[in-house]
Amino acid sequence: MTIQRKIISVEVVNEHGVLARIAGLFAGRGYNIETLTVAPIPGSNLSRITIETFGSKRVLEQIVKQLNRLVSVLRVIEHDEMIEKEMAIVRIPLSENLAEIDVLARAYNGRIVNVGDDYIIAMVADRPSRIEDFLKAVRKYHPSEIVKSGIVAVEK
């Protein structure tokens, strides 16, 4: 059985309890949500939920079928050809080399977004694999905090 990664977007009516029902669907059947991003669709009463999950082909097909059955779900989009991005924000002690951190962040479609009395905050936004590469590279600067977003995706 081959485990594969799947990005699924779910367009839903923006009302309370929808996210809980979707999360409950996954939890109740023992499926895992790797990342989850939710945002309203501008100019509508809808939201888009983007889910990254892993499973066998059969499990992934079952997830899509069950999502389609949920009340308030208008459309389930299975992404095959897509543009996907993820974001990371990293807090680094100011004692580290500011210029090196700036160069590193820019190499990963990012920049320094804030400098305080004793910290630097860098933000990067790129493909998930590149975000992981950035997080490995930035470890040598002893980050005190790392926050990652979920994936956002759109079909090509």
PDB file of C-alpha atoms in Angstrom, residues 47-116:
ATOM      1  CA  SER A  47     -14.826  30.099   2.982  1.00  0.00           C
ATOM      2  CA  ARG A  48     -12.097  27.945   1.483  1.00  0.00           C
ATOM      3  CA  ILE A  49     -10.530  25.256   3.651  1.00  0.00           C
ATOM      4  CA  THR A  50      -7.253  23.844   2.340  1.00  0.00           C
ATOM      5  CA  ILE A  51      -6.207  20.521   3.841  1.00  0.00           C
ATOM      6  CA  GLU A  52      -2.966  18.598   3.433  1.00  0.00           C
ATOM      7  CA  THR A  53      -3.305  14.928   4.305  1.00  0.00           C
ATOM      8  CA  PHE A  54      -1.627  11.593   3.616  1.00  0.00           C
ATOM      9  CA  GLY A  55      -3.095   8.180   2.932  1.00  0.00           C
ATOM     10  CA  SER A  56      -3.518   5.289   0.558  1.00  0.00           C
ATOM     11  CA  LYS A  57      -5.382   5.882  -2.679  1.00  0.00           C
ATOM     12  CA  ARG A  58      -8.446   4.186  -1.200  1.00  0.00           C
ATOM     13  CA  VAL A  59      -8.357   6.289   1.986  1.00  0.00           C
ATOM     14  CA  LEU A  60      -7.939   9.529   0.015  1.00  0.00           C
ATOM     15  CA  GLU A  61     -10.884   8.637  -2.245  1.00  0.00           C
ATOM     16  CA  GLN A  62     -12.966   7.908   0.865  1.00  0.00           C
ATOM     17  CA  ILE A  63     -12.046  11.277   2.411  1.00  0.00           C
ATOM     18  CA  VAL A  64     -13.201  13.127  -0.719  1.00  0.00           C
ATOM     19  CA  LYS A  65     -16.476  11.167  -0.880  1.00  0.00           C
ATOM     20  CA  GLN A  66     -17.228  11.832   2.779  1.00  0.00           C
ATOM     21  CA  LEU A  67     -16.372  15.542   2.466  1.00  0.00           C
ATOM     22  CA  ASN A  68     -18.816  15.827  -0.443  1.00  0.00           C
ATOM     23  CA  ARG A  69     -21.598  14.439   1.784  1.00  0.00           C
ATOM     24  CA  LEU A  70     -21.204  17.034   4.534  1.00  0.00           C
ATOM     25  CA  VAL A  71     -23.859  19.728   4.893  1.00  0.00           C
ATOM     26  CA  SER A  72     -22.471  23.189   4.061  1.00  0.00           C
ATOM     27  CA  VAL A  73     -19.834  21.748   1.685  1.00  0.00           C
ATOM     28  CA  LEU A  74     -20.436  23.217  -1.767  1.00  0.00           C
ATOM     29  CA  ARG A  75     -17.426  21.890  -3.626  1.00  0.00           C
ATOM     30  CA  VAL A  76     -14.396  19.659  -3.027  1.00  0.00           C
ATOM     31  CA  ILE A  77     -11.371  20.356  -5.211  1.00  0.00           C
ATOM     32  CA  GLU A  78      -8.632  17.757  -5.476  1.00  0.00           C
ATOM     33  CA  HIS A  79      -5.437  19.494  -6.487  1.00  0.00           C
ATOM     34  CA  ASP A  80      -3.210  17.763  -9.022  1.00  0.00           C
ATOM     35  CA  GLU A  81      -1.534  20.611 -10.915  1.00  0.00           C
ATOM     36  CA  MET A  82      -1.251  23.459  -8.456  1.00  0.00           C
ATOM     37  CA  ILE A  83       0.645  26.379  -7.091  1.00  0.00           C
ATOM     38  CA  GLU A  84       1.127  25.867  -3.368  1.00  0.00           C
ATOM     39  CA  LYS A  85       2.767  28.065  -0.773  1.00  0.00           C
ATOM     40  CA  GLU A  86       3.479  27.933   2.921  1.00  0.00           C
ATOM     41  CA  MET A  87       4.810  30.603   5.249  1.00  0.00           C
ATOM     42  CA  ALA A  88       7.196  30.585   8.200  1.00  0.00           C
ATOM     43  CA  ILE A  89       7.984  33.339  10.678  1.00  0.00           C
ATOM     44  CA  VAL A  90      11.167  32.974  12.728  1.00  0.00           C
ATOM     45  CA  ARG A  91      12.354  34.935  15.780  1.00  0.00           C
ATOM     46  CA  ILE A  92      16.151  35.040  16.056  1.00  0.00           C
ATOM     47  CA  PRO A  93      18.305  36.682  18.753  1.00  0.00           C
ATOM     48  CA  LEU A  94      19.695  40.065  17.665  1.00  0.00           C
ATOM     49  CA  SER A  95      23.141  38.795  18.631  1.00  0.00           C
ATOM     50  CA  GLU A  96      23.143  36.816  15.367  1.00  0.00           C
ATOM     51  CA  ASN A  97      24.386  38.279  12.062  1.00  0.00           C
ATOM     52  CA  LEU A  98      21.597  40.490  10.677  1.00  0.00           C
ATOM     53  CA  ALA A  99      23.062  40.673   7.151  1.00  0.00           C
ATOM     54  CA  GLU A 100      23.414  36.880   6.870  1.00  0.00           C
ATOM     55  CA  ILE A 101      19.857  36.332   8.064  1.00  0.00           C
ATOM     56  CA  ASP A 102      18.577  38.915   5.555  1.00  0.00           C
ATOM     57  CA  VAL A 103      20.407  37.175   2.680  1.00  0.00           C
ATOM     58  CA  LEU A 104      19.094  33.772   3.802  1.00  0.00           C
ATOM     59  CA  ALA A 105      15.490  35.000   4.059  1.00  0.00           C
ATOM     60  CA  ARG A 106      15.660  36.638   0.618  1.00  0.00           C
ATOM     61  CA  ALA A 107      16.917  33.364  -0.889  1.00  0.00           C
ATOM     62  CA  TYR A 108      13.617  31.803   0.235  1.00  0.00           C
ATOM     63  CA  ASN A 109      11.241  34.560  -0.974  1.00  0.00           C
ATOM     64  CA  GLY A 110      11.332  36.301   2.367  1.00  0.00           C
ATOM     65  CA  ARG A 111      12.689  39.237   4.270  1.00  0.00           C
ATOM     66  CA  ILE A 112      13.264  40.623   7.724  1.00  0.00           C
ATOM     67  CA  VAL A 113       9.923  42.025   8.860  1.00  0.00           C
ATOM     68  CA  ASN A 114      10.816  43.358  12.305  1.00  0.00           C
ATOM     69  CA  VAL A 115      13.842  44.153  14.444  1.00  0.00           C
ATOM     70  CA  GLY A 116      13.403  44.726  18.170  1.00  0.00           C
TER      71      GLY A 116
END
